[in-house]
Coordinates of C-alpha atoms and ligand atoms in Angstrom, one line a residue:
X1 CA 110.6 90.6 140.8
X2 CA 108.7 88.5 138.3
X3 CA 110.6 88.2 134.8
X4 CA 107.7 89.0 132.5
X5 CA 107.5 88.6 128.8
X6 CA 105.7 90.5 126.5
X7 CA 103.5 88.8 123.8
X8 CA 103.4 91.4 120.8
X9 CA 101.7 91.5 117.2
X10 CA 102.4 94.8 114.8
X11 CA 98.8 95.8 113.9
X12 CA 97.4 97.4 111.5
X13 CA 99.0 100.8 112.7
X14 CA 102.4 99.3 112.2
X15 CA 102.5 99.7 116.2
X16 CA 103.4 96.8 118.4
X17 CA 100.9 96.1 121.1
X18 CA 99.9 92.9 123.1
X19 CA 100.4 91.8 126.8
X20 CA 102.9 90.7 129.6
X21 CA 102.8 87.2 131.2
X22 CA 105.1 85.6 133.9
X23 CA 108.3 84.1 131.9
X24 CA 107.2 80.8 134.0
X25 CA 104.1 80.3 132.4
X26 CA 105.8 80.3 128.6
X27 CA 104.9 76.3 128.2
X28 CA 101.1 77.3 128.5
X29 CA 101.1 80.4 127.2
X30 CA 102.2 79.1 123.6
X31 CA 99.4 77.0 123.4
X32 CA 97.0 79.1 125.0
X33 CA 98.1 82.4 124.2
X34 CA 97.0 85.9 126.3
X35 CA 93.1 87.1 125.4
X36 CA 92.8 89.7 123.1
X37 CA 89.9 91.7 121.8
X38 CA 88.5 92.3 118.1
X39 CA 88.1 95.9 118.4
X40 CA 91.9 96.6 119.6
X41 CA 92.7 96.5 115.3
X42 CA 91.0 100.2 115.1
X43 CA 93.1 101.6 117.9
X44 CA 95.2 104.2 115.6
X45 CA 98.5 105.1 116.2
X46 CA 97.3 108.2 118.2
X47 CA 95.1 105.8 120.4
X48 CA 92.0 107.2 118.9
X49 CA 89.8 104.3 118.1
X50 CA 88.1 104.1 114.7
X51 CA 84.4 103.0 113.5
X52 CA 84.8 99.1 114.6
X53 CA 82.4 96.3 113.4
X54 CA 83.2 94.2 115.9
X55 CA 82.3 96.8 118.9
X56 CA 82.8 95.4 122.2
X57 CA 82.1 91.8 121.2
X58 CA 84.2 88.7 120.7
X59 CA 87.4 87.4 121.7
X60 CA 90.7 86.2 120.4
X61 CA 94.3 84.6 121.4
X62 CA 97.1 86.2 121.3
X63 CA 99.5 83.2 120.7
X64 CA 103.5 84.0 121.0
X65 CA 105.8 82.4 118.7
X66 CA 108.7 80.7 120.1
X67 CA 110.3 81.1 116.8
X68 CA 110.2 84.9 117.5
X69 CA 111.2 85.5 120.3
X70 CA 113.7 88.5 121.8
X71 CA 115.5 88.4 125.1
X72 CA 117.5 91.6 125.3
X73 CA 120.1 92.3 128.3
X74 CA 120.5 95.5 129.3
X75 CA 122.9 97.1 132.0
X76 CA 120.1 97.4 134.4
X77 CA 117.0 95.6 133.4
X78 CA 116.3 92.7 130.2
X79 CA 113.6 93.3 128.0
X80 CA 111.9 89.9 126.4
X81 CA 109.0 89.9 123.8
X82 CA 107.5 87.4 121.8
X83 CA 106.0 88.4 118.4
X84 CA 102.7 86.0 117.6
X85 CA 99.8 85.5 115.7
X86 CA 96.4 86.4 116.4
X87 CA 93.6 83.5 116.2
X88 CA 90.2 82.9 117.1
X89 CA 89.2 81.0 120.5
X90 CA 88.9 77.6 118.0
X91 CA 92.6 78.2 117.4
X92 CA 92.0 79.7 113.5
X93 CA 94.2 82.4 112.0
X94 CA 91.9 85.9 113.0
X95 CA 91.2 87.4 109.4
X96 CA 92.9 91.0 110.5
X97 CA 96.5 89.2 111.9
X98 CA 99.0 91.1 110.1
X99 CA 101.1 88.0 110.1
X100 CA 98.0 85.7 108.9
X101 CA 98.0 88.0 106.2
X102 CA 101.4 87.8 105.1
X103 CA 101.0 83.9 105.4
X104 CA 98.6 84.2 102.6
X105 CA 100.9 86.3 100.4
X106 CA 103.7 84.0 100.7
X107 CA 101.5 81.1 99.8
X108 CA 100.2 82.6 96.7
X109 CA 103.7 83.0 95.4
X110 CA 104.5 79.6 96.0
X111 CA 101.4 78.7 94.2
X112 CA 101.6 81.2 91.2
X113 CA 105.4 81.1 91.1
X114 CA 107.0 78.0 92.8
X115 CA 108.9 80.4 94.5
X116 CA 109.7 81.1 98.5
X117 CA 110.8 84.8 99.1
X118 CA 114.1 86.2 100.5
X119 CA 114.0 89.6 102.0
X120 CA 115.7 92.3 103.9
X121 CA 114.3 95.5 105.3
X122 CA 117.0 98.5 105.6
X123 CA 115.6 101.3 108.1
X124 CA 116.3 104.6 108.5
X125 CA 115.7 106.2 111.6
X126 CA 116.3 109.9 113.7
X127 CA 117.6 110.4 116.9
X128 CA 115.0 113.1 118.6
X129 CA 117.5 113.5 121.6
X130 CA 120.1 115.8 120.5
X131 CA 122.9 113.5 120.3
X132 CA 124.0 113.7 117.1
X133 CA 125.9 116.9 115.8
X134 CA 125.1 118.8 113.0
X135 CA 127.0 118.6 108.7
X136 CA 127.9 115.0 109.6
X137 CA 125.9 113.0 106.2
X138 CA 127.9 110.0 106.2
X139 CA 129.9 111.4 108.3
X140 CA 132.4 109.5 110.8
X141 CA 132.4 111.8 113.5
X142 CA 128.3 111.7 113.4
X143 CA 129.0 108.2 113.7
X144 CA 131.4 108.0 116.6
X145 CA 128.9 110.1 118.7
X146 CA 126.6 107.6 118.6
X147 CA 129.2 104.9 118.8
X148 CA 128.0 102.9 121.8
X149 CA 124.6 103.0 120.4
X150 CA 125.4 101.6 117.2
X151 CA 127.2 98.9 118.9
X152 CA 125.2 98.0 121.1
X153 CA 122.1 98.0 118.5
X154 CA 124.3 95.3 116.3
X155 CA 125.0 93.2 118.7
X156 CA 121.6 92.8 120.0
X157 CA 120.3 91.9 116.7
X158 CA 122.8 89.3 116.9
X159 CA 121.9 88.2 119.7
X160 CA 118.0 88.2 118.4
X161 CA 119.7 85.7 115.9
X162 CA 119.7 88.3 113.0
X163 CA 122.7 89.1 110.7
X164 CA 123.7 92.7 110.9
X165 CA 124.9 94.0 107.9
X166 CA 126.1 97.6 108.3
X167 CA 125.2 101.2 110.5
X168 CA 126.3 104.4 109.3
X169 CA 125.1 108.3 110.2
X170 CA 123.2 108.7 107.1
X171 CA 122.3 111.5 105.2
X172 CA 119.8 113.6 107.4
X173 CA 120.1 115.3 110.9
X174 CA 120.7 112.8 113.5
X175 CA 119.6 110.2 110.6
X176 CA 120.9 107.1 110.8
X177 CA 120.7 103.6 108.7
X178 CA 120.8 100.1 109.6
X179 CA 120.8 97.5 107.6
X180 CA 120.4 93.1 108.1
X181 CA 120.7 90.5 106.2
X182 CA 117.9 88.6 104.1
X183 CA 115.2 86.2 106.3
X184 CA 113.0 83.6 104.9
X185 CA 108.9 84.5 104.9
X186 CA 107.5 85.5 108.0
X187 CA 110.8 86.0 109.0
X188 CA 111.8 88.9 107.2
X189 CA 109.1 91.0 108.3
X190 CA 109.0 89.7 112.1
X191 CA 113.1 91.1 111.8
X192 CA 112.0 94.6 110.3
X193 CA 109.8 94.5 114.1
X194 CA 112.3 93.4 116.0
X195 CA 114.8 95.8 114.2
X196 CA 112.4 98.6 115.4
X197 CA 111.8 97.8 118.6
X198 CA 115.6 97.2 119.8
X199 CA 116.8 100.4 118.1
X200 CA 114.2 102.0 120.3
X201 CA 115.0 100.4 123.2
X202 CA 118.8 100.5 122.8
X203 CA 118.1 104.2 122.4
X204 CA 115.7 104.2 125.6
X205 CA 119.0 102.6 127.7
X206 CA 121.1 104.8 126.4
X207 CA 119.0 108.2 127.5
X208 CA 118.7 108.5 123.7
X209 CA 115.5 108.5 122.1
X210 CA 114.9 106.9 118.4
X211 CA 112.2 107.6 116.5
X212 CA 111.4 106.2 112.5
X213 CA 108.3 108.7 111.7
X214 CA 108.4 108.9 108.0
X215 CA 109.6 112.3 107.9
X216 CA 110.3 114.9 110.8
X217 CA 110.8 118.2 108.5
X218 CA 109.6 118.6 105.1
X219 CA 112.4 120.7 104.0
X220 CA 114.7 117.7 105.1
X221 CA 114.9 114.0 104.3
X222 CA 112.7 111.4 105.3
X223 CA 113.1 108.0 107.2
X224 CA 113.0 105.5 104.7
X225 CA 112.4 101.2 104.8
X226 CA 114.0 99.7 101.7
X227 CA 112.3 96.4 101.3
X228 CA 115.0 93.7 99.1
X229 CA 113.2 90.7 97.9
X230 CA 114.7 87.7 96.2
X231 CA 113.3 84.7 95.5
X232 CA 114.4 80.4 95.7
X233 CA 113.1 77.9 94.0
X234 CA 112.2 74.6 95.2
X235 CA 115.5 73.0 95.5
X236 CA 116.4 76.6 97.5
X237 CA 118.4 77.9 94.4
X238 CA 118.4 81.3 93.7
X239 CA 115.6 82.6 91.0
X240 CA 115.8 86.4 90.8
X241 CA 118.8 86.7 88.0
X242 CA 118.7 85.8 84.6
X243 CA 121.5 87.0 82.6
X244 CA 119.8 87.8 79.3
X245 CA 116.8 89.2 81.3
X246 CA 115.8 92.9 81.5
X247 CA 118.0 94.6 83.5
X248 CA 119.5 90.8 84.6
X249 CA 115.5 90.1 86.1
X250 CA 114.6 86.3 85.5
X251 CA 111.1 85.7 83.4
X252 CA 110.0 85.1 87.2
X253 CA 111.4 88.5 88.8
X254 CA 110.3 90.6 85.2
X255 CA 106.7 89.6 85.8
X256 CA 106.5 90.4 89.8
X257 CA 107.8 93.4 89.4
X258 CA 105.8 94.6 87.1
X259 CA 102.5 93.7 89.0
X260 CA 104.2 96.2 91.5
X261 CA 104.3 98.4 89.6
X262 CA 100.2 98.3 87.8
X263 CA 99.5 98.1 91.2
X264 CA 102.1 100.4 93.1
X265 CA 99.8 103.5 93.4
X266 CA 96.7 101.0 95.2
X267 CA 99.0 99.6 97.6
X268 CA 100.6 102.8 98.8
X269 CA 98.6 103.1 101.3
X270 CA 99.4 99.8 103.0
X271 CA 103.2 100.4 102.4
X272 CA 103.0 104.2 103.5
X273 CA 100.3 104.5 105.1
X274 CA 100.7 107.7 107.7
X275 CA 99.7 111.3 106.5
X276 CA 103.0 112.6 106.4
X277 CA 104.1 109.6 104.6
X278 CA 103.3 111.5 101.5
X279 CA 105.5 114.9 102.1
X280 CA 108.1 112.3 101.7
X281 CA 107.2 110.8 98.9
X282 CA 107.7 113.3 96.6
X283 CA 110.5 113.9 94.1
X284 CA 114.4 114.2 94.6
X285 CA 114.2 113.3 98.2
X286 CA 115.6 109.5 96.9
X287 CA 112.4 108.2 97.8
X288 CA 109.6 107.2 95.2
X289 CA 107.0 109.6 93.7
X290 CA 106.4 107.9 90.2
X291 CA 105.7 104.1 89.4
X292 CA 109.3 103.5 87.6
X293 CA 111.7 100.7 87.7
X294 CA 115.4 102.1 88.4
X295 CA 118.2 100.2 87.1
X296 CA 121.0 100.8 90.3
X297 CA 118.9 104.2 90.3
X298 CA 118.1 105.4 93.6
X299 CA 115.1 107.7 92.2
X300 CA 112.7 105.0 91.6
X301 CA 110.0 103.1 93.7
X302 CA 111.2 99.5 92.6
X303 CA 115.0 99.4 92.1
X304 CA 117.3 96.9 90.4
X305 CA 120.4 96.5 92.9
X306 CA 123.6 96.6 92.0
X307 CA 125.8 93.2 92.8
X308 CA 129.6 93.4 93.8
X309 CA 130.0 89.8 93.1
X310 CA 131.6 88.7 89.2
X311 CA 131.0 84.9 89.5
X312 CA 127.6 84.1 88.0
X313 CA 126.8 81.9 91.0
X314 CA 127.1 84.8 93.6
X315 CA 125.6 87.1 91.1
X316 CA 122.6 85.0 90.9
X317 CA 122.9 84.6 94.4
X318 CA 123.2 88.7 95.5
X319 CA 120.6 90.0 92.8
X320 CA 117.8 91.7 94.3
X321 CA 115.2 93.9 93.6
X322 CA 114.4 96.8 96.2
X323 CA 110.6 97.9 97.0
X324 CA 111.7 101.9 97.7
X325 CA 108.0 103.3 98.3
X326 CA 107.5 102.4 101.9
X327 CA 108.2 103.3 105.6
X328 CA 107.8 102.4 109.1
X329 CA 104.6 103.5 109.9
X330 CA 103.3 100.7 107.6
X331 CA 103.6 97.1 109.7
X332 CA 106.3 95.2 108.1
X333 CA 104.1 92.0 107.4
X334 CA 101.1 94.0 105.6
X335 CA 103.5 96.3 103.8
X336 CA 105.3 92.7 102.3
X337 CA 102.2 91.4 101.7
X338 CA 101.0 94.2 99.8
X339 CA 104.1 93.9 97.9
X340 CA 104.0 90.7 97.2
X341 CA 100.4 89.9 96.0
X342 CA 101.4 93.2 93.6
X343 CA 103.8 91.0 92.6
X344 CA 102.0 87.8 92.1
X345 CA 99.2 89.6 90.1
X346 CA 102.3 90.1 87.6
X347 CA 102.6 86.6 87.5
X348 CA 99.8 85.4 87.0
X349 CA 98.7 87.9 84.6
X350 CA 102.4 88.1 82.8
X351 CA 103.1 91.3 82.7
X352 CA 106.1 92.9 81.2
X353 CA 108.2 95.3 83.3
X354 CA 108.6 99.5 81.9
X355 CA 112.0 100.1 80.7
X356 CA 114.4 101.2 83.6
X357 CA 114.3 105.1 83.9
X358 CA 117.5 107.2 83.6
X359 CA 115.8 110.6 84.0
X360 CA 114.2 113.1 86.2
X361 CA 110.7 112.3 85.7
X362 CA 109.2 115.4 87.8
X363 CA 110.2 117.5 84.6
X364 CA 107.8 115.4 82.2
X365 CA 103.7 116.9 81.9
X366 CA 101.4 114.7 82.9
X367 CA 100.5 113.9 79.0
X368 CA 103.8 112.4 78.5
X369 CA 104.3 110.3 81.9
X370 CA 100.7 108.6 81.1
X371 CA 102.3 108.3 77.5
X372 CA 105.4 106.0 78.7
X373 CA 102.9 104.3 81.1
X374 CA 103.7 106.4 84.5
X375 CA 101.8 108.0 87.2
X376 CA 102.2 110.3 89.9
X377 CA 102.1 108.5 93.0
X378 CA 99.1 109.5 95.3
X379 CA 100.3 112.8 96.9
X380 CA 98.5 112.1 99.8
X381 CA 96.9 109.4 102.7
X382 CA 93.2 110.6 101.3
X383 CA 93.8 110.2 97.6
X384 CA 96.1 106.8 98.3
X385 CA 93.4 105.3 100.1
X386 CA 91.0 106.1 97.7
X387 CA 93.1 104.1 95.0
X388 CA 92.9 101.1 97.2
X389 CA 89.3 101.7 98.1
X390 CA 88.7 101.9 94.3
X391 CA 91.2 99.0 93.4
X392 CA 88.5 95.8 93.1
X393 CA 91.9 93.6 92.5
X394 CA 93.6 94.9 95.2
X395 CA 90.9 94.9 97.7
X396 CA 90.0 91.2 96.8
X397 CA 93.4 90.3 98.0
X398 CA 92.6 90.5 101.3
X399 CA 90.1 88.8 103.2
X400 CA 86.6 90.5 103.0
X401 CA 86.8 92.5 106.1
X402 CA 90.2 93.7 105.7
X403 CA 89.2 96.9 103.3
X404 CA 86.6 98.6 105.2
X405 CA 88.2 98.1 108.8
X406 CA 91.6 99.4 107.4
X407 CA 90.4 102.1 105.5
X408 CA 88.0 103.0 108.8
X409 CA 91.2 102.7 110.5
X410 CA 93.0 104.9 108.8
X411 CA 90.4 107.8 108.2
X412 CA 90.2 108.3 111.9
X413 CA 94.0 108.1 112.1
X414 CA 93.8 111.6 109.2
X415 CA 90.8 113.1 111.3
X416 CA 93.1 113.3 114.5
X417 CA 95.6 115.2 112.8
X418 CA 93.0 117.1 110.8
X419 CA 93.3 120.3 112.6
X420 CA 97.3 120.1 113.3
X421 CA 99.7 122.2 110.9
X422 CA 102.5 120.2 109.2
X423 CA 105.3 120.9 111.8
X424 CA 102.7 119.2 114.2
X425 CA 101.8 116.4 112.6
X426 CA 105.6 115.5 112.2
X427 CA 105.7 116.0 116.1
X428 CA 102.8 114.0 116.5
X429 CA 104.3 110.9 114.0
X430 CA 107.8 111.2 115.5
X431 CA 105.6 110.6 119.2
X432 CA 104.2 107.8 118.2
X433 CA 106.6 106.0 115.5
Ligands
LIG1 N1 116.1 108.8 102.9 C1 115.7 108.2 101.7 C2 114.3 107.7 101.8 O1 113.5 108.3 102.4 C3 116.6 107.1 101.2 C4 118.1 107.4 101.0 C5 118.8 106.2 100.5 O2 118.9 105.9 99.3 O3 119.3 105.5 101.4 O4 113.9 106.7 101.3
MG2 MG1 119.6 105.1 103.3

């Protein structure tokens, strides 16, 4: 047997693809990287492939990280993967590289705020497989039947060099929520991948299977990713709380998460960007359907966290705001980028953040949301891409070619499931997620 390991990027489709090379030939591979090809961006998450400019020409590295690396022991077999970045053959970040991308976010808020970002991903996730019995929310007994799974999830993200935080069986049928600690940059959204990918593969070992589709029943809850962001300064102190702020926000935090906000229905189709993203995204399903900040409120797209600590250095410290509106079909590093040059637009642009909502918006008319400043999220993939496609801000975010080969991508991605009813589009997305 040859030990092989897997050199991975999370594409556009939020799905992680790449290549296997012998575990022998790491030194050279991590200069050298495996070949990869241009036109692999438009494969869509149902391996259709969309309208590609780049049609069967060019080629690029695939270059694994050694920073990102996972070597995960099973009883029978170990599975190893290498997240990387993609570049061009004269070694140059490749324009579409979902962690290029989030490179360029993190830079501007270092730029426009001074600022290095903190940030956790909290996933929810089904089991498809049966094993999970039924009127167990929070329930210990849901729990305990997936015991040995939850174990053995936490310690492999331990052993990935990630800080689990907690597991429970959360609110939905055979739902359950895992949560890590904050990462620096890159970091963060290279853990919500590997997060992912050893939850489906401690499933897979355990004849179990996991899946995070958005949402597998409409007249149930969905699978949410709960994105916390907090932010150090240059001397690595915390920069997130101020006291006397708005809801405790710093001048800093205010600003950023206002530009989320402007900005929250143009992005929503980079943070949830599947079809059936949007039956889950819809009101009292503790999701996000309106633009509003939530103070501790669970109904809004943006919420400010509660803190258990009293000191004002751990308070500072634990503050966080939480980025509600997204899920795992969206690749962790464009969904964070997204988020972030939202947030940097507020910055630069100093913006001041709505007053926290304490109210059930879905009862207001339309005439008094816009009013107070609020909007109905995009109710659908169609309508949310449009917002982007119509957003010149938000397009000019991204390199040139980003826009029209993700929004090719993602309207062949809404013309496979064109013709499928909802029940099978959620089969389809819980296939492929
Ligand atoms: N399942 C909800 C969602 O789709 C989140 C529930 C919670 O607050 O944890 O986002
Ligand atoms: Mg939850």
């Amino acid at each position: 047997m040859t030990d092989l390991i897997f050199a991975a990027t999370c594409d556009l489709a939020g799905k992680v693809r790449g290549k296997a090379f012998p575990a022998d030939q790491l030194d050279k591979r991590l200069h050298r990287g495996v070949g990869w090809t241009p036109t692999n961006v438009q494969i869509t998450c149902f391996d259709s492939i969309a309208d590609s400019p780049f049609g069967a020409l060019g080629d690029l590295l695939l270059v694994p990280d050694k920073d990102a690396g996972v070597t995960a022991r099973f009883e029978n077999s170990t599975e190893r993967f290498m997240l990387g970045d993609i570049v061009t053959l004269d070694g140059d970040p490749w324009d579409l590289c979902t962690r290029a991308l989030l490179r360029g976010a993190l830079d501007r808020l270092q730029r426009v705020g001074g600022v290095s970002l903190l940030a956790a991903f909290e996933h929810e996730f089904q089991l498809t497989s049966g094993g999970s019995p039924a009127y167990e929310a929070y329930g210990r007994a849901g729990f305990e039947a997936q015991r040995g799974l939850c174990e053995t999830l936490m310690a492999q993200l331990a052993e990935a060099g990630l800080s689990p935080d907690s597991i429970m069986k959360e609110y939905g049928p055979a739902q359950y929520e895992v949560v890590i600690g904050p990462e620096q940059g890159v970091r963060a959204a290279d853990a919500a991948v590997i997060v992912r990918e050893l939850t489906r593969a401690t499933a897979r070992h355990a004849g179990e299977r996991a899946t995070y589709a958005p949402i597998l029943d409409p007249a149930s809850v969905g699978n949410g990713v709960h994105i916390h962001m907090s932010f150090l300064d240059a001397q690595g102190m915390p920069a997130t709380y101020d006291a006397n702020g708005p809801c405790g926000m710093s001048g800093l935090t205010a600003a950023f998460s206002a530009g989320v906000l402007k900005y929250l229905d143009s992005i929503l189709a980079l943070t949830a960007p599947s079809v059936v993203s949007y039956l889950r995204l819809t009101p009292h399903r503790w999701s996000a359907a309106y633009n509003n900040l939530g103070f501790r409120d669970r109904e809004a797209s943006l919420r400010v966290c509660p803190v258990t600590a009293k000191d004002p250095a751990s308070v500072a410290r634990q503050f966080n705001i939480e980025y509600r509106a997204a899920d795992a079909a969206a690749c962790p590093h464009l969904a964070l980028a997204a988020v972030l040059h939202a947030g940097c637009q507020g910055i630069e642009d100093g913006l001041t953040p709505p007053d926290p909502t304490e109210e059930d918006l879905s009862l207001l008319s339309p005439e008094a949301l816009q009013a107070r400043g609020f909007v109905r999220l995009p109710e659908t993939l169609e309508a949310a891409l449009d917002r982007f496609e119509q957003n010149d801000t938000v397009r000019g975010w991204f390199p040139d070619v980003f826009a029209p080969v993700y929004l090719a991508h993602k309207r062949a991605e809404i013309a496979f499931v064109a013709e499928m009813d909802t029940a099978a589009r959620c089969a389809a997305y819980s296939q492929t997620y």
